Amino acid sequence: MIIDFHTHTFPDKIAAKALRGLSETANGVLPHTDGTEAGLRASMRENGIDYSVVMPVATAAHQVEGINNNAIAVNGTDGLWSFGAMHYEYTDYQKELRRIKDAGLKGIKLHHDYMQLRFDDRRSIEIMQEAFRLGLLVLIHAGNDPVSPDVHYCTPKMIHDVLPELQKNLLIASHYGGLMNMDEVEEYLMGEDIYIDTSMAHHYYGLERLRNILTHHPSDRILFGSDSPWENQGTSLRLLKSMSLSDELIRKITWDNPARLLGISRKI
């Protein structure tokens, strides 16, 4: 049983356009699905993934409700779970977070680079604190991002410095805790009581360095993630299994930990 905790989809009518734009932003990185929910499900069947968690991104406040409507409709259907989205300019975020919670979503995704807001900004912290008060998980894009090559909005050091104000067991820092910023991950986050996921970082670092992080981080705070469609789910899983990790750690990363966060014990 495998759970991919970090994937993306787009509505059918805008998926192709969205992928083209994002690919250009990411210096020509090509997607591995067509970006639709059907495309993700096909990838799951092909690569032996039992569940995928969709992480939508709101790049503007007016998108929040529509994104969350779709997330609520998708959540729990045919192997897909979905987080909600939030943007710091969405004024009634407390009400929308409550709606997300009441609808059964497990958390929200925040992408500070696309919001152009520092992780340690009070507006960011207050949204996360309200989500945590409701028992919602928060997955953040951690580290650098091609959309903002010169300004880094969510570095591992920022995360470390703000941790005392946050609920650590509900915060997930994607990309091993810091995309393209493993020096700070090793200095500030490795070994901390915070969730990380395994998405995409092998494009920038050797597997031995990533293995070192996985073996020195709390074993119950690591989640398997591919960042599909930007990485093939099967490739991500094979790379994880090639790191000479123990069978127990592989099971924790790919099933035990994500299943605990989602509240599932078997395939439904």
mmCIF file of C-alpha atoms in Angstrom:
data_model
loop_
_atom_site.group_PDB
_atom_site.id
_atom_site.type_symbol
_atom_site.label_atom_id
_atom_site.label_comp_id
_atom_site.label_asym_id
_atom_site.label_seq_id
_atom_site.Cartn_x
_atom_site.Cartn_y
_atom_site.Cartn_z
ATOM 1 C CA MET A 1 0.000 0.000 0.000
ATOM 2 C CA ILE A 2 1.460 3.309 -1.135
ATOM 3 C CA ILE A 3 0.307 6.880 -0.518
ATOM 4 C CA ASP A 4 1.722 9.760 -2.558
ATOM 5 C CA PHE A 5 1.205 12.756 -0.277
ATOM 6 C CA HIS A 6 2.179 15.492 -2.761
ATOM 7 C CA THR A 7 0.510 15.701 -6.180
ATOM 8 C CA HIS A 8 -1.194 18.346 -8.323
ATOM 9 C CA THR A 9 -4.122 18.404 -10.732
ATOM 10 C CA PHE A 10 -5.981 21.121 -12.616
ATOM 11 C CA PRO A 11 -9.530 21.405 -13.968
ATOM 12 C CA ASP A 12 -9.786 19.679 -17.349
ATOM 13 C CA LYS A 13 -10.459 22.859 -19.319
ATOM 14 C CA ILE A 14 -7.364 24.697 -18.079
ATOM 15 C CA ALA A 15 -4.947 21.821 -17.437
ATOM 16 C CA ALA A 16 -3.039 22.057 -20.721
ATOM 17 C CA LYS A 17 -2.623 25.836 -20.469
ATOM 18 C CA ALA A 18 -1.600 25.625 -16.809
ATOM 19 C CA LEU A 19 1.029 22.984 -17.516
ATOM 20 C CA ARG A 20 2.502 24.991 -20.395
ATOM 21 C CA GLY A 21 2.825 28.085 -18.245
ATOM 22 C CA LEU A 22 4.305 26.251 -15.279
ATOM 23 C CA SER A 23 6.717 24.333 -17.496
ATOM 24 C CA GLU A 24 8.012 27.581 -18.970
ATOM 25 C CA THR A 25 8.420 29.037 -15.471
ATOM 26 C CA ALA A 26 10.373 25.933 -14.419
ATOM 27 C CA ASN A 27 12.864 26.301 -17.269
ATOM 28 C CA GLY A 28 11.277 23.678 -19.474
ATOM 29 C CA VAL A 29 10.625 20.902 -16.947
ATOM 30 C CA LEU A 30 8.057 18.678 -18.661
ATOM 31 C CA PRO A 31 5.032 17.134 -16.915
ATOM 32 C CA HIS A 32 4.516 13.372 -16.663
ATOM 33 C CA THR A 33 0.703 13.436 -16.830
ATOM 34 C CA ASP A 34 -1.785 15.673 -18.614
ATOM 35 C CA GLY A 35 -2.438 17.447 -15.309
ATOM 36 C CA THR A 36 -6.033 16.231 -14.933
ATOM 37 C CA GLU A 37 -7.548 14.052 -12.212
ATOM 38 C CA ALA A 38 -8.008 11.297 -14.791
ATOM 39 C CA GLY A 39 -4.344 11.600 -15.736
ATOM 40 C CA LEU A 40 -3.272 11.276 -12.114
ATOM 41 C CA ARG A 41 -5.471 8.218 -11.604
ATOM 42 C CA ALA A 42 -3.957 6.610 -14.713
ATOM 43 C CA SER A 43 -0.482 7.278 -13.298
ATOM 44 C CA MET A 44 -1.513 5.701 -10.006
ATOM 45 C CA ARG A 45 -2.723 2.543 -11.740
ATOM 46 C CA GLU A 46 0.445 2.324 -13.818
ATOM 47 C CA ASN A 47 2.789 2.797 -10.849
ATOM 48 C CA GLY A 48 1.042 0.936 -8.040
ATOM 49 C CA ILE A 49 0.013 4.008 -6.034
ATOM 50 C CA ASP A 50 -3.068 3.342 -3.887
ATOM 51 C CA TYR A 51 -3.844 6.924 -2.869
ATOM 52 C CA SER A 52 -2.700 10.368 -3.953
ATOM 53 C CA VAL A 53 -3.178 13.630 -2.073
ATOM 54 C CA VAL A 54 -3.816 16.651 -4.303
ATOM 55 C CA MET A 55 -2.229 19.927 -3.166
ATOM 56 C CA PRO A 56 -3.968 22.882 -4.856
ATOM 57 C CA VAL A 57 -2.333 26.308 -4.938
ATOM 58 C CA ALA A 58 -4.200 29.614 -4.743
ATOM 59 C CA THR A 59 -2.183 32.323 -6.478
ATOM 60 C CA ALA A 60 -4.846 34.984 -5.820
ATOM 61 C CA ALA A 61 -7.536 35.487 -3.209
ATOM 62 C CA HIS A 62 -10.430 35.259 -5.687
ATOM 63 C CA GLN A 63 -9.428 31.668 -6.525
ATOM 64 C CA VAL A 64 -9.771 30.329 -2.988
ATOM 65 C CA GLU A 65 -13.446 29.385 -2.861
ATOM 66 C CA GLY A 66 -13.540 27.805 -6.312
ATOM 67 C CA ILE A 67 -10.419 25.764 -5.626
ATOM 68 C CA ASN A 68 -11.848 24.588 -2.330
ATOM 69 C CA ASN A 69 -15.195 23.698 -3.911
ATOM 70 C CA ASN A 70 -13.333 21.401 -6.304
ATOM 71 C CA ALA A 71 -11.172 19.995 -3.510
ATOM 72 C CA ILE A 72 -14.262 19.113 -1.493
ATOM 73 C CA ALA A 73 -15.823 17.403 -4.514
ATOM 74 C CA VAL A 74 -12.668 15.373 -5.232
ATOM 75 C CA ASN A 75 -11.761 14.419 -1.675
ATOM 76 C CA GLY A 76 -12.203 10.710 -0.960
ATOM 77 C CA THR A 77 -13.135 9.716 -4.512
ATOM 78 C CA ASP A 78 -11.433 6.930 -6.484
ATOM 79 C CA GLY A 79 -8.166 7.009 -4.580
ATOM 80 C CA LEU A 80 -7.799 10.790 -4.417
ATOM 81 C CA TRP A 81 -7.693 12.961 -1.333
ATOM 82 C CA SER A 82 -7.354 16.712 -1.516
ATOM 83 C CA PHE A 83 -6.179 19.519 0.686
ATOM 84 C CA GLY A 84 -7.736 22.944 0.458
ATOM 85 C CA ALA A 85 -6.019 26.184 -0.501
ATOM 86 C CA MET A 86 -5.685 29.571 1.120
ATOM 87 C CA HIS A 87 -4.282 32.979 0.193
ATOM 88 C CA TYR A 88 -3.307 35.651 2.683
ATOM 89 C CA GLU A 89 -5.431 38.282 0.937
ATOM 90 C CA TYR A 90 -8.595 36.215 1.377
ATOM 91 C CA THR A 91 -10.189 38.285 4.121
ATOM 92 C CA ASP A 92 -12.537 35.824 5.854
ATOM 93 C CA TYR A 93 -9.982 33.038 6.138
ATOM 94 C CA GLN A 94 -11.315 31.841 9.498
ATOM 95 C CA LYS A 95 -14.716 31.057 7.992
ATOM 96 C CA GLU A 96 -13.206 29.374 4.927
ATOM 97 C CA LEU A 97 -10.872 27.260 7.040
ATOM 98 C CA ARG A 98 -13.870 26.149 9.104
ATOM 99 C CA ARG A 99 -15.684 25.227 5.878
ATOM 100 C CA ILE A 100 -12.654 23.191 4.795
ATOM 101 C CA LYS A 101 -12.600 21.420 8.154
ATOM 102 C CA ASP A 102 -16.344 20.734 8.199
ATOM 103 C CA ALA A 103 -16.183 19.325 4.663
ATOM 104 C CA GLY A 104 -13.695 16.672 5.788
ATOM 105 C CA LEU A 105 -10.517 17.970 4.187
ATOM 106 C CA LYS A 106 -7.421 17.168 6.235
ATOM 107 C CA GLY A 107 -5.452 20.334 5.595
ATOM 108 C CA ILE A 108 -4.411 23.203 3.353
ATOM 109 C CA LYS A 109 -1.514 23.950 1.040
ATOM 110 C CA LEU A 110 0.309 27.291 1.182
ATOM 111 C CA HIS A 111 2.795 28.357 -1.482
ATOM 112 C CA HIS A 112 4.478 31.511 -0.261
ATOM 113 C CA ASP A 113 6.396 32.116 -3.494
ATOM 114 C CA TYR A 114 3.178 32.335 -5.494
ATOM 115 C CA MET A 115 1.638 34.579 -2.832
ATOM 116 C CA GLN A 116 4.830 36.672 -2.691
ATOM 117 C CA LEU A 117 4.632 36.584 1.089
ATOM 118 C CA ARG A 118 7.364 35.544 3.485
ATOM 119 C CA PHE A 119 6.672 32.488 5.579
ATOM 120 C CA ASP A 120 7.487 34.441 8.734
ATOM 121 C CA ASP A 121 5.111 37.305 7.904
ATOM 122 C CA ARG A 122 2.474 37.726 10.635
ATOM 123 C CA ARG A 123 -0.315 37.241 8.073
ATOM 124 C CA SER A 124 1.126 33.863 7.166
ATOM 125 C CA ILE A 125 1.603 32.837 10.783
ATOM 126 C CA GLU A 126 -1.948 33.804 11.728
ATOM 127 C CA ILE A 127 -3.461 31.704 8.927
ATOM 128 C CA MET A 128 -1.403 28.699 9.987
ATOM 129 C CA GLN A 129 -2.259 29.163 13.641
ATOM 130 C CA GLU A 130 -5.977 29.258 12.832
ATOM 131 C CA ALA A 131 -5.634 26.111 10.707
ATOM 132 C CA PHE A 132 -3.827 24.356 13.535
ATOM 133 C CA ARG A 133 -6.480 25.467 16.017
ATOM 134 C CA LEU A 134 -9.000 23.614 13.875
ATOM 135 C CA GLY A 135 -6.770 20.544 13.696
ATOM 136 C CA LEU A 136 -5.916 21.067 10.017
ATOM 137 C CA LEU A 137 -2.559 20.102 8.553
ATOM 138 C CA VAL A 138 -0.593 22.739 6.650
ATOM 139 C CA LEU A 139 1.728 21.693 3.823
ATOM 140 C CA ILE A 140 4.054 24.451 2.656
ATOM 141 C CA HIS A 141 6.309 24.737 -0.346
ATOM 142 C CA ALA A 142 9.671 24.842 1.436
ATOM 143 C CA GLY A 143 12.860 26.199 -0.072
ATOM 144 C CA ASN A 144 13.421 27.960 -3.376
ATOM 145 C CA ASP A 145 11.124 27.977 -6.409
ATOM 146 C CA PRO A 146 11.687 28.809 -10.106
ATOM 147 C CA VAL A 147 8.819 31.303 -10.001
ATOM 148 C CA SER A 148 10.909 33.441 -7.652
ATOM 149 C CA PRO A 149 14.591 32.762 -8.322
ATOM 150 C CA ASP A 150 15.891 35.928 -6.650
ATOM 151 C CA VAL A 151 13.599 36.223 -3.605
ATOM 152 C CA HIS A 152 13.239 33.248 -1.271
ATOM 153 C CA TYR A 153 9.979 33.377 0.606
ATOM 154 C CA CYS A 154 10.166 30.195 2.691
ATOM 155 C CA THR A 155 13.637 29.052 3.691
ATOM 156 C CA PRO A 156 14.466 26.295 6.190
ATOM 157 C CA LYS A 157 15.861 28.930 8.558
ATOM 158 C CA MET A 158 12.600 30.890 8.438
ATOM 159 C CA ILE A 159 10.697 27.700 9.228
ATOM 160 C CA HIS A 160 13.030 26.899 12.120
ATOM 161 C CA ASP A 161 12.746 30.385 13.575
ATOM 162 C CA VAL A 162 8.927 30.372 13.478
ATOM 163 C CA LEU A 163 8.459 26.809 14.764
ATOM 164 C CA PRO A 164 7.958 27.882 18.417
ATOM 165 C CA GLU A 165 4.773 29.684 17.308
ATOM 166 C CA LEU A 166 3.420 26.720 15.326
ATOM 167 C CA GLN A 167 2.035 23.252 16.011
ATOM 168 C CA LYS A 168 4.884 21.115 14.785
ATOM 169 C CA ASN A 169 2.917 17.869 14.474
ATOM 170 C CA LEU A 170 0.583 19.526 11.931
ATOM 171 C CA LEU A 171 3.187 21.308 9.753
ATOM 172 C CA ILE A 172 4.617 19.636 6.633
ATOM 173 C CA ALA A 173 7.619 21.154 4.836
ATOM 174 C CA SER A 174 7.751 19.773 1.313
ATOM 175 C CA HIS A 175 10.832 18.938 -0.778
ATOM 176 C CA TYR A 176 12.834 17.460 2.115
ATOM 177 C CA GLY A 177 12.255 20.718 3.975
ATOM 178 C CA GLY A 178 13.903 23.024 1.453
ATOM 179 C CA LEU A 179 14.017 22.734 -2.332
ATOM 180 C CA MET A 180 17.470 23.662 -3.634
ATOM 181 C CA ASN A 181 18.454 24.571 -0.060
ATOM 182 C CA MET A 182 19.744 21.382 1.574
ATOM 183 C CA ASP A 183 22.527 23.203 3.431
ATOM 184 C CA GLU A 184 19.924 25.002 5.525
ATOM 185 C CA VAL A 185 17.815 21.846 5.844
ATOM 186 C CA GLU A 186 20.762 20.026 7.387
ATOM 187 C CA GLU A 187 21.549 22.954 9.672
ATOM 188 C CA TYR A 188 18.078 23.982 10.794
ATOM 189 C CA LEU A 189 15.452 21.280 10.153
ATOM 190 C CA MET A 190 17.058 17.832 10.023
ATOM 191 C CA GLY A 191 16.095 16.051 13.240
ATOM 192 C CA GLU A 192 13.443 18.600 14.222
ATOM 193 C CA ASP A 193 9.935 17.486 15.173
ATOM 194 C CA ILE A 194 8.411 18.571 11.846
ATOM 195 C CA TYR A 195 7.053 16.623 8.878
ATOM 196 C CA ILE A 196 8.944 16.656 5.586
ATOM 197 C CA ASP A 197 8.037 15.057 2.279
ATOM 198 C CA THR A 198 10.335 13.502 -0.318
ATOM 199 C CA SER A 199 9.167 15.329 -3.438
ATOM 200 C CA MET A 200 11.471 16.423 -6.289
ATOM 201 C CA ALA A 201 14.724 17.113 -4.427
ATOM 202 C CA HIS A 202 16.642 14.313 -6.167
ATOM 203 C CA HIS A 203 16.758 16.538 -9.259
ATOM 204 C CA TYR A 204 19.145 18.813 -7.389
ATOM 205 C CA TYR A 205 21.029 16.543 -4.959
ATOM 206 C CA GLY A 206 22.548 13.085 -4.933
ATOM 207 C CA LEU A 207 20.632 10.266 -3.321
ATOM 208 C CA GLU A 208 23.265 9.735 -0.623
ATOM 209 C CA ARG A 209 22.778 13.242 0.705
ATOM 210 C CA LEU A 210 19.009 12.795 0.719
ATOM 211 C CA ARG A 211 19.427 9.413 2.399
ATOM 212 C CA ASN A 212 21.401 11.119 5.158
ATOM 213 C CA ILE A 213 18.472 13.440 5.825
ATOM 214 C CA LEU A 214 15.961 10.585 5.876
ATOM 215 C CA THR A 215 18.037 8.534 8.310
ATOM 216 C CA HIS A 216 18.658 11.467 10.664
ATOM 217 C CA HIS A 217 15.113 12.823 10.690
ATOM 218 C CA PRO A 218 12.416 11.388 13.014
ATOM 219 C CA SER A 219 11.148 8.311 11.167
ATOM 220 C CA ASP A 220 7.500 9.074 11.933
ATOM 221 C CA ARG A 221 7.807 12.573 10.425
ATOM 222 C CA ILE A 222 8.584 11.659 6.783
ATOM 223 C CA LEU A 223 6.043 11.342 3.943
ATOM 224 C CA PHE A 224 6.472 9.997 0.430
ATOM 225 C CA GLY A 225 5.664 12.589 -2.230
ATOM 226 C CA SER A 226 6.316 12.810 -5.962
ATOM 227 C CA ASP A 227 5.087 16.319 -6.921
ATOM 228 C CA SER A 228 3.292 14.695 -9.883
ATOM 229 C CA PRO A 229 2.904 15.739 -12.660
ATOM 230 C CA TRP A 230 6.390 17.280 -12.325
ATOM 231 C CA GLU A 231 7.876 13.905 -11.469
ATOM 232 C CA ASN A 232 6.765 10.439 -12.471
ATOM 233 C CA GLN A 233 5.250 8.698 -9.469
ATOM 234 C CA GLY A 234 6.966 5.414 -10.282
ATOM 235 C CA THR A 235 10.363 7.085 -10.656
ATOM 236 C CA SER A 236 9.960 8.822 -7.284
ATOM 237 C CA LEU A 237 9.068 5.536 -5.612
ATOM 238 C CA ARG A 238 11.944 3.642 -7.236
ATOM 239 C CA LEU A 239 14.445 6.307 -6.202
ATOM 240 C CA LEU A 240 13.226 6.162 -2.603
ATOM 241 C CA LYS A 241 13.560 2.385 -2.584
ATOM 242 C CA SER A 242 17.064 2.603 -4.076
ATOM 243 C CA MET A 243 18.463 4.492 -1.074
ATOM 244 C CA SER A 244 19.272 1.360 0.974
ATOM 245 C CA LEU A 245 16.754 2.330 3.651
ATOM 246 C CA SER A 246 15.315 -0.277 5.972
ATOM 247 C CA ASP A 247 12.057 -1.953 5.011
ATOM 248 C CA GLU A 248 10.538 -0.514 8.180
ATOM 249 C CA LEU A 249 11.489 3.049 7.237
ATOM 250 C CA ILE A 250 10.202 2.604 3.674
ATOM 251 C CA ARG A 251 6.883 1.342 5.061
ATOM 252 C CA LYS A 252 6.634 4.293 7.441
ATOM 253 C CA ILE A 253 7.358 6.819 4.682
ATOM 254 C CA THR A 254 5.060 5.326 2.047
ATOM 255 C CA TRP A 255 2.166 4.145 4.219
ATOM 256 C CA ASP A 256 2.223 4.325 8.022
ATOM 257 C CA ASN A 257 2.882 8.051 8.368
ATOM 258 C CA PRO A 258 0.630 9.362 5.581
ATOM 259 C CA ALA A 259 -2.154 6.924 6.478
ATOM 260 C CA ARG A 260 -2.051 8.161 10.075
ATOM 261 C CA LEU A 261 -2.411 11.772 8.940
ATOM 262 C CA LEU A 262 -5.269 10.915 6.597
ATOM 263 C CA GLY A 263 -6.968 8.719 9.183
ATOM 264 C CA ILE A 264 -7.141 5.616 6.991
ATOM 265 C CA SER A 265 -6.154 2.050 7.760
ATOM 266 C CA ARG A 266 -7.024 0.258 4.536
ATOM 267 C CA LYS A 267 -7.903 0.914 0.925
ATOM 268 C CA ILE A 268 -11.470 2.122 0.408
#
